[in-house]
Short mmCIF file of C-alpha atoms in Angstrom, two decimals:
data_model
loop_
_atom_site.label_atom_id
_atom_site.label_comp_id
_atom_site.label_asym_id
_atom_site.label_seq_id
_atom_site.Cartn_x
_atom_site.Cartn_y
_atom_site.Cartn_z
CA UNK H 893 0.00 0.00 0.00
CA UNK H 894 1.28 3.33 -1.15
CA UNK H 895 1.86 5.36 2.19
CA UNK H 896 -0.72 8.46 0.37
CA UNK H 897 -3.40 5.41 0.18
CA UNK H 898 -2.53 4.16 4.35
CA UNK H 899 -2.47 7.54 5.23
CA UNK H 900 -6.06 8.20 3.77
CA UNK H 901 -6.83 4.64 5.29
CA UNK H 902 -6.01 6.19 8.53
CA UNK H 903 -7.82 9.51 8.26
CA UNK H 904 -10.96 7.72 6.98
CA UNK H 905 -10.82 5.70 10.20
CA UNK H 906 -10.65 8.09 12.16
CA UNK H 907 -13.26 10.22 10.86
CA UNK H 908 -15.62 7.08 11.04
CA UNK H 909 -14.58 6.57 14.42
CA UNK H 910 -15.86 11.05 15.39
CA UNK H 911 -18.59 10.04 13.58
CA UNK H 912 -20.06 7.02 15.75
CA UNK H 913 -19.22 8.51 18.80
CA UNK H 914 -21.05 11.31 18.03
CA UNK H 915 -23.99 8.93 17.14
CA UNK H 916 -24.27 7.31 20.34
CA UNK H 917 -23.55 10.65 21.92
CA UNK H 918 -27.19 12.22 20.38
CA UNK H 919 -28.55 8.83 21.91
CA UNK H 920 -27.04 9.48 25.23
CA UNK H 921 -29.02 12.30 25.60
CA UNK H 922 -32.03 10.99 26.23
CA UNK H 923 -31.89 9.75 29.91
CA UNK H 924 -36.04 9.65 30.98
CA UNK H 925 -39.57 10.58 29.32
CA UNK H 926 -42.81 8.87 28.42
CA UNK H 927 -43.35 7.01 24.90
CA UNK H 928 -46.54 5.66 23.79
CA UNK H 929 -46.05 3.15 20.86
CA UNK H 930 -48.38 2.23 18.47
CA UNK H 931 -48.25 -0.26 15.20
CA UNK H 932 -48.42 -3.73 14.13
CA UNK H 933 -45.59 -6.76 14.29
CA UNK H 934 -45.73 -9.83 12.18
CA UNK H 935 -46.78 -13.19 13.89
CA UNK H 936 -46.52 -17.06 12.36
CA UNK H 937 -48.14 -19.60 14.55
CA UNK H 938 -47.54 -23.20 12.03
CA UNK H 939 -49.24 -22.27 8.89
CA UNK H 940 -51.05 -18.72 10.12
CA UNK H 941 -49.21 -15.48 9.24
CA UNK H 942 -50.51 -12.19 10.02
CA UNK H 943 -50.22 -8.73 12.03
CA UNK H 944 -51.01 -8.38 15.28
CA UNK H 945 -51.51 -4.57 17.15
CA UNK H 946 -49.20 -2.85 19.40
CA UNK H 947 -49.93 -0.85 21.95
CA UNK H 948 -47.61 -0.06 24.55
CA UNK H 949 -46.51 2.50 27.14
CA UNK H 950 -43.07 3.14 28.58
CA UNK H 951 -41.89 5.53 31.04
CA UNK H 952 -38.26 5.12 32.19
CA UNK H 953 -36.01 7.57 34.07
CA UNK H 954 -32.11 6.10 33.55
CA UNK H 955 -31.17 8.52 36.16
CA UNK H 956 -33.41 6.48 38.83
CA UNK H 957 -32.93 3.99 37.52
CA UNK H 958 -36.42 2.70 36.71
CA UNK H 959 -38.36 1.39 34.25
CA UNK H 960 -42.69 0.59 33.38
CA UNK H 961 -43.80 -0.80 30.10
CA UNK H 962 -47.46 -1.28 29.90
CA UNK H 963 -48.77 -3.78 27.46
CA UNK H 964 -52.01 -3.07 26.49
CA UNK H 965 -54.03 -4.32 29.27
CA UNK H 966 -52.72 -7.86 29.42
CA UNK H 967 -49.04 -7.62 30.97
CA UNK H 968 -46.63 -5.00 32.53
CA UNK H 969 -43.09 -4.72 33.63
CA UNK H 970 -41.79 -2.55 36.42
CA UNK H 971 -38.01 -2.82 37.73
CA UNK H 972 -35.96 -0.80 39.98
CA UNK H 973 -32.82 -1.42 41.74
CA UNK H 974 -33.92 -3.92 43.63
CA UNK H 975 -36.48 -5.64 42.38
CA UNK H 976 -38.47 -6.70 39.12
CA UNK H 977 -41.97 -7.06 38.63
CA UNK H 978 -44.16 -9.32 36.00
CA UNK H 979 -47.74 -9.06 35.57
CA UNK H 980 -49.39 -11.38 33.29
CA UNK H 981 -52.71 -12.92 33.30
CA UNK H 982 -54.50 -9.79 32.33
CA UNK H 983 -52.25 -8.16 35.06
CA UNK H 984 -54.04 -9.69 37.71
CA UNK H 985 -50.97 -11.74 38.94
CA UNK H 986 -47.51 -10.19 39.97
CA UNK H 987 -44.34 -11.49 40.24
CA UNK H 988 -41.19 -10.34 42.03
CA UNK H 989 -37.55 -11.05 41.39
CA UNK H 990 -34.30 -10.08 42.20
CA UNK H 991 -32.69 -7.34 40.02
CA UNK H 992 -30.56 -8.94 37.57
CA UNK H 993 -32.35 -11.75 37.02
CA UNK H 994 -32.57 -13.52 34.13
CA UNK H 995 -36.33 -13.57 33.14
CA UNK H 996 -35.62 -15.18 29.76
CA UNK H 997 -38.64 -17.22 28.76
CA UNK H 998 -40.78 -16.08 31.68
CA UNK H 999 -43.45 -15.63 29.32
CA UNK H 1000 -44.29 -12.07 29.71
CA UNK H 1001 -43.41 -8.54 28.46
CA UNK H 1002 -39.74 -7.29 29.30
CA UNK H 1003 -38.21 -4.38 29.32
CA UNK H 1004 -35.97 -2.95 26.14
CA UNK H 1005 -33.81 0.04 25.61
CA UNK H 1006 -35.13 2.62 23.61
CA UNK H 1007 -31.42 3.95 22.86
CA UNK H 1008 -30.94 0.05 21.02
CA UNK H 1009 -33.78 1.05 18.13
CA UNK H 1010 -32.22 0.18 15.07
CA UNK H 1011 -29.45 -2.07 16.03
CA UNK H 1012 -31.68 -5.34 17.08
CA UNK H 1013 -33.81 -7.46 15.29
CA UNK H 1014 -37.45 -7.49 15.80
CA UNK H 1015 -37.40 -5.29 19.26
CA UNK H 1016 -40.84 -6.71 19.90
CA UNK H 1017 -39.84 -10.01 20.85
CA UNK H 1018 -38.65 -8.27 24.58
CA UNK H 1019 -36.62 -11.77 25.63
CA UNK H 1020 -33.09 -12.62 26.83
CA UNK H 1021 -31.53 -13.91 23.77
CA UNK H 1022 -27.87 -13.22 24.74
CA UNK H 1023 -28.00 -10.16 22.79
CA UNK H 1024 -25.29 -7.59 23.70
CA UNK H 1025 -26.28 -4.30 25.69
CA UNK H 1026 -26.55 -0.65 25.18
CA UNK H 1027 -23.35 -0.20 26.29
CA UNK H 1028 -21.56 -3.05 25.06
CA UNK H 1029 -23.09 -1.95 21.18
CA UNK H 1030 -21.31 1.31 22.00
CA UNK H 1031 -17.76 -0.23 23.08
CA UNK H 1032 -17.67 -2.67 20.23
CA UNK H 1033 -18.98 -0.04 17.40
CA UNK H 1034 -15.75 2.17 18.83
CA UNK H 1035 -13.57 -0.60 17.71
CA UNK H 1036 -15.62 -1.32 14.84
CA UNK H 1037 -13.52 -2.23 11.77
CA UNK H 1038 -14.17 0.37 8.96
CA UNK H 1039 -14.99 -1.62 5.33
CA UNK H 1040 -16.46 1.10 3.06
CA UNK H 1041 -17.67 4.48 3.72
CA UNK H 1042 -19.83 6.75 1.03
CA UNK H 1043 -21.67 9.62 0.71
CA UNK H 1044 -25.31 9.13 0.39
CA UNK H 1045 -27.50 12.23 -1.41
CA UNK H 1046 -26.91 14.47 1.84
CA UNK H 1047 -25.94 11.75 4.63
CA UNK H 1048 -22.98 9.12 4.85
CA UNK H 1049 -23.41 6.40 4.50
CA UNK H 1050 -20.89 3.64 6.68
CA UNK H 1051 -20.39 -0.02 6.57
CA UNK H 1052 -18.29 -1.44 9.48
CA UNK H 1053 -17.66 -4.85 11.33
CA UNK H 1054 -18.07 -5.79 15.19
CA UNK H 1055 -14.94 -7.25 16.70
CA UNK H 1056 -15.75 -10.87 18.05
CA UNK H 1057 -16.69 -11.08 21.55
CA UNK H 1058 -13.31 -12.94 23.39
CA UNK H 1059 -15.66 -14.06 26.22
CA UNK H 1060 -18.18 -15.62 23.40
CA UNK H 1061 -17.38 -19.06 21.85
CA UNK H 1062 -20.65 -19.02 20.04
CA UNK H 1063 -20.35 -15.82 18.98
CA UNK H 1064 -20.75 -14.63 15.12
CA UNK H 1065 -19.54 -11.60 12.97
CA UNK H 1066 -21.55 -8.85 13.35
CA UNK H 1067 -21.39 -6.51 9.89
CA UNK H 1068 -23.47 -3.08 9.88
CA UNK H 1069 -24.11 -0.41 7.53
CA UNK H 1070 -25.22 3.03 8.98
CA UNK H 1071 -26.92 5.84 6.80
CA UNK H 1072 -25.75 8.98 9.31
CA UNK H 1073 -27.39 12.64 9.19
CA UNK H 1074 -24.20 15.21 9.63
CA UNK H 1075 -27.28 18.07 9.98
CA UNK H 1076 -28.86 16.38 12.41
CA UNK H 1077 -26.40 15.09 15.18
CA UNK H 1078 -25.62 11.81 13.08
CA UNK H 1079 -29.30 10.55 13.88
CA UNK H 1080 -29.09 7.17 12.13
CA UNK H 1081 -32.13 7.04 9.39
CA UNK H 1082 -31.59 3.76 8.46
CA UNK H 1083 -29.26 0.56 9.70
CA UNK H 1084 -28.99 -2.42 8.11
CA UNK H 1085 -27.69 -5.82 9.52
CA UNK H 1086 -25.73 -7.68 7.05
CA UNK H 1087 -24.68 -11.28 6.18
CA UNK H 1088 -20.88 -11.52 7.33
CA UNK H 1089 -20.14 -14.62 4.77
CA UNK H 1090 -22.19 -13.59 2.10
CA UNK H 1091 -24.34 -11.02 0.53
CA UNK H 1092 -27.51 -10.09 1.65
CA UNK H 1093 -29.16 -8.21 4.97
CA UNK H 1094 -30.92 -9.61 7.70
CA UNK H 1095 -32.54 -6.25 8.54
CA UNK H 1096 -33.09 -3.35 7.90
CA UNK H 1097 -34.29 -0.66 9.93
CA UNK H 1098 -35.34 2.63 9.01
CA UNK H 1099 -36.24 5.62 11.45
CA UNK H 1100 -37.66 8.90 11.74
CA UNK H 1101 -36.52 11.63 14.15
CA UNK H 1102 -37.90 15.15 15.45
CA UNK H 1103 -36.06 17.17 18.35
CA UNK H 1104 -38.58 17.34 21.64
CA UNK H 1105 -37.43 19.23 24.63
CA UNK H 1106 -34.13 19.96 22.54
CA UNK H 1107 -33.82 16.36 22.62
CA UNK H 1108 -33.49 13.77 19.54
CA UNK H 1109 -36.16 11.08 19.63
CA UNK H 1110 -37.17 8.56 17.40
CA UNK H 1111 -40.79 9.18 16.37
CA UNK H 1112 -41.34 6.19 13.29
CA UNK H 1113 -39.72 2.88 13.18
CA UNK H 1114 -40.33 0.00 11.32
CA UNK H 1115 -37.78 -2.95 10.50
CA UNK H 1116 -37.78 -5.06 7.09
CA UNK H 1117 -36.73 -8.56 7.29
CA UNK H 1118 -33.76 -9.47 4.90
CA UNK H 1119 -34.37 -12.36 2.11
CA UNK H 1120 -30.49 -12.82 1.21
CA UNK H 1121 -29.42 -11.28 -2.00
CA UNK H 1122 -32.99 -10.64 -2.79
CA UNK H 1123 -32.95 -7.49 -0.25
CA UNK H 1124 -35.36 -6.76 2.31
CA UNK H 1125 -39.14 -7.61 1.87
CA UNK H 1126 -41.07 -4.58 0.35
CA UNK H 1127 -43.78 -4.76 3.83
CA UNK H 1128 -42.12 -4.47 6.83
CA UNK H 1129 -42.48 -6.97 9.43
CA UNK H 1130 -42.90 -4.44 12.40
CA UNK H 1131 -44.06 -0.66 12.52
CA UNK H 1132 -44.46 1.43 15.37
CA UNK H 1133 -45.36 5.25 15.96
CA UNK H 1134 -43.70 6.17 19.15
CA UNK H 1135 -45.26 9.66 20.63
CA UNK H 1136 -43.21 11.38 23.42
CA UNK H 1137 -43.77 13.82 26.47
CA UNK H 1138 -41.52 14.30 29.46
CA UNK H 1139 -38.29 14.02 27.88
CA UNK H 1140 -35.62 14.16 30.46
CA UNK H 1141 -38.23 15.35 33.01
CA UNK H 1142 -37.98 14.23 36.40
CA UNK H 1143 -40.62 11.31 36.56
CA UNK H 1144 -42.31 11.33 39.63
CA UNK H 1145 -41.61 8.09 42.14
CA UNK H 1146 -45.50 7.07 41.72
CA UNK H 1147 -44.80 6.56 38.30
CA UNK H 1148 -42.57 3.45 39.30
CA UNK H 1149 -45.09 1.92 42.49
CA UNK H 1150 -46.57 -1.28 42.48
CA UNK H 1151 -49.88 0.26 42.17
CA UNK H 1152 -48.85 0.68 38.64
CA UNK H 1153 -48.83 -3.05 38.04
CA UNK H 1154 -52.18 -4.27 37.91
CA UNK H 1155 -55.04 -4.10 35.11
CA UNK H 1156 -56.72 -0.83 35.86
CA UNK H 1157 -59.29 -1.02 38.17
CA UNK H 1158 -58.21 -4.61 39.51
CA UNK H 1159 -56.58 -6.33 42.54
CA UNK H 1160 -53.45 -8.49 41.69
CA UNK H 1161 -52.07 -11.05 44.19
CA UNK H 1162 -47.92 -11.13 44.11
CA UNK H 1163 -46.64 -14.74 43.64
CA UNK H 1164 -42.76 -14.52 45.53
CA UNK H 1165 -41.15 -17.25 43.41
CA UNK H 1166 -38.36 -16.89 45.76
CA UNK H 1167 -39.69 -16.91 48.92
CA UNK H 1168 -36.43 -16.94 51.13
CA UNK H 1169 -34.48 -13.90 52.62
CA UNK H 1170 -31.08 -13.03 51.76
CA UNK H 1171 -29.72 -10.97 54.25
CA UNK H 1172 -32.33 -8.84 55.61
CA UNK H 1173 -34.48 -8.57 52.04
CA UNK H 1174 -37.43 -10.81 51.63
CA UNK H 1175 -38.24 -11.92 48.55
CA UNK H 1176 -41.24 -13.79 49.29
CA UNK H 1177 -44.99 -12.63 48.61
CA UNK H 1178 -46.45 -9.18 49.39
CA UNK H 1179 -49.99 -10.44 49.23
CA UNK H 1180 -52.47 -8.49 47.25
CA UNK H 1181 -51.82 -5.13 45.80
CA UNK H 1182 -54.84 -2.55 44.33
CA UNK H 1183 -54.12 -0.84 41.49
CA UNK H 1184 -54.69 2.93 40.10
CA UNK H 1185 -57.76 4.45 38.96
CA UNK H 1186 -58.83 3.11 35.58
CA UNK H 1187 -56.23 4.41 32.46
CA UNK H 1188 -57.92 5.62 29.27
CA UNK H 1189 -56.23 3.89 26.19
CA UNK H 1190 -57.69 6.33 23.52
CA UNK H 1191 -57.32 5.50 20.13
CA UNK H 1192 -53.88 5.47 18.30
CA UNK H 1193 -53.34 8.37 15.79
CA UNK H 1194 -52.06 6.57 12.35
CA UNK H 1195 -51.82 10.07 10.26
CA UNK H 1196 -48.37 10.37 10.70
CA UNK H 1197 -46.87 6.78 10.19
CA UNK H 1198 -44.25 6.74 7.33
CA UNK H 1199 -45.57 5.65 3.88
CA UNK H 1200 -44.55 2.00 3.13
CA UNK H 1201 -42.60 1.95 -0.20
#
């Protein structure tokens, strides 16, 4: 290599390198709010294929840290730094569990990071599949190998590969390809997950974003599933509308109370699946719990949602 070409090797590197921190950096600033998310996900159950509606609330504060997703009116997740909480069953049964817990499989909805949007597949499946956190995306995409980088009409466009994961036997190349807006913070419009061993993507994600409480938020989503060198499907498999308020507000402590838990209206009885004591924390039942005042839902406003093309 000609030391003019390393040299511009180098400098492109680098500037890739300003250029994801500075992503992650726009998605670090979003630490708490409210999001109401509405759309559709695709389901196959044997031969059946279809949508099915999405309706969820979250309210997190990263600073607590807490976290409540609501579910419609069938399940709900609260977790602090102490415990986590399942309802399921129409929310009229609870369950507690140590923090940290792995809750893979436990049959109900789980929590996700908002700040991971675009880097996942199919977000709506909330279970413990080994994939990698928030912050270990961001320390592997800063030693992200740089493959090709591009301009794209007025945003750059960057394709770059994961380092393997040392403590991961099973663990697989992870190749990306980032479409980043220099005018807008380096919001990423649209990621794609690609085949490592041959062409083809396994997603691709595309997003919307608009600036609340001088804050950028993603306010469309929807992921296409790949079909190898055939591209991504024309209909996406998931869609959401995601409205915000609160954004890096303090969230009141009632927000994260076990009142929150149960369907609206309804009394819940908390099953301890550990019923011992560690120390001098019981984690054993706390009987029955009576929720809130009844929650409208309202109607979800489609107007807005992204054209499929």
């Amino acid at each position: 290599m000609l030391p003019s070409a390393w040299a511009e090797e180098i400098d492109a590197n680098e500037a890739v390198k300003r250029m994801v921190k500075r992503m992650f950096e726009t998605r670090d600033q979003l630490v708490s709010g409210r999001c109401s998310i509405a759309g559709f996900s695709e389901f196959s159950r044997g031969r059946s294929f279809g949508d099915t509606e999405e309706r969820m609330e979250l309210v997190f504060d990263d600073r607590v840290p807490a976290f409540l997703i609501e579910d419609g009116m069938d399940s709900a997740f609260l977790a602090n730094s102490e415990f986590q909480y399942h309802a399921t069953h129409m929310r009229t049964h609870v369950e507690r569990f140590p923090a940290g817990f792995n809750l893979s499989g436990r049959g109900s909805v789980l929590p996700f990071d908002i700040h991971l949007l675009g880097f996942v597949e199919n977000p709506s499946k909330r279970i413990d599949r080994g994939e990698l956190s928030y912050t270990q995306y961001k320390e592997w995409f800063a030693h992200a190998e740089l493959l090709e980088i591009a301009k794209a009409r007025e945003q750059l466009r960057i394709k770059v590969r994961l380092p393997r994961s040392a403590s991961e036997a099973a663990d697989i190349d992870r190749t990306y390809q980032l479409w980043l807006d220099p005018t807008r913070d380096y919001v990423t419009t649209r990621i794609e997950q690609l085949y490592s061993d041959r062409d083809g993507v396994i997603f691709r994600d595309e997003m919307l974003w608009e600036k609340v409480n001088n804050v950028w938020v993603i306010t469309h989503f929807r992921q296409l599933n790949g079909r190898g060198a055939g591209g991504p499907s024309a209909k996406p498999a998931l869609q959401w509308k995601l409205i915000w308020s609160d954004v890096n507000k303090k969230i009141p402590d009632s927000e994260f109370e076990l009142e929150s838990l149960p369907n609206p209206g309804r009394e819940a009885r908390i099953a301890g699946r550990f019923a011992q004591k560690i120390g001098d924390r019981d984690y054993g039942s706390l009987g029955v719990i009576q929720s809130r005042e009844p929650k409208p839902e309202g109607d979800p406003d489609w107007s807005s949602l992204p054209p499929v093309e």
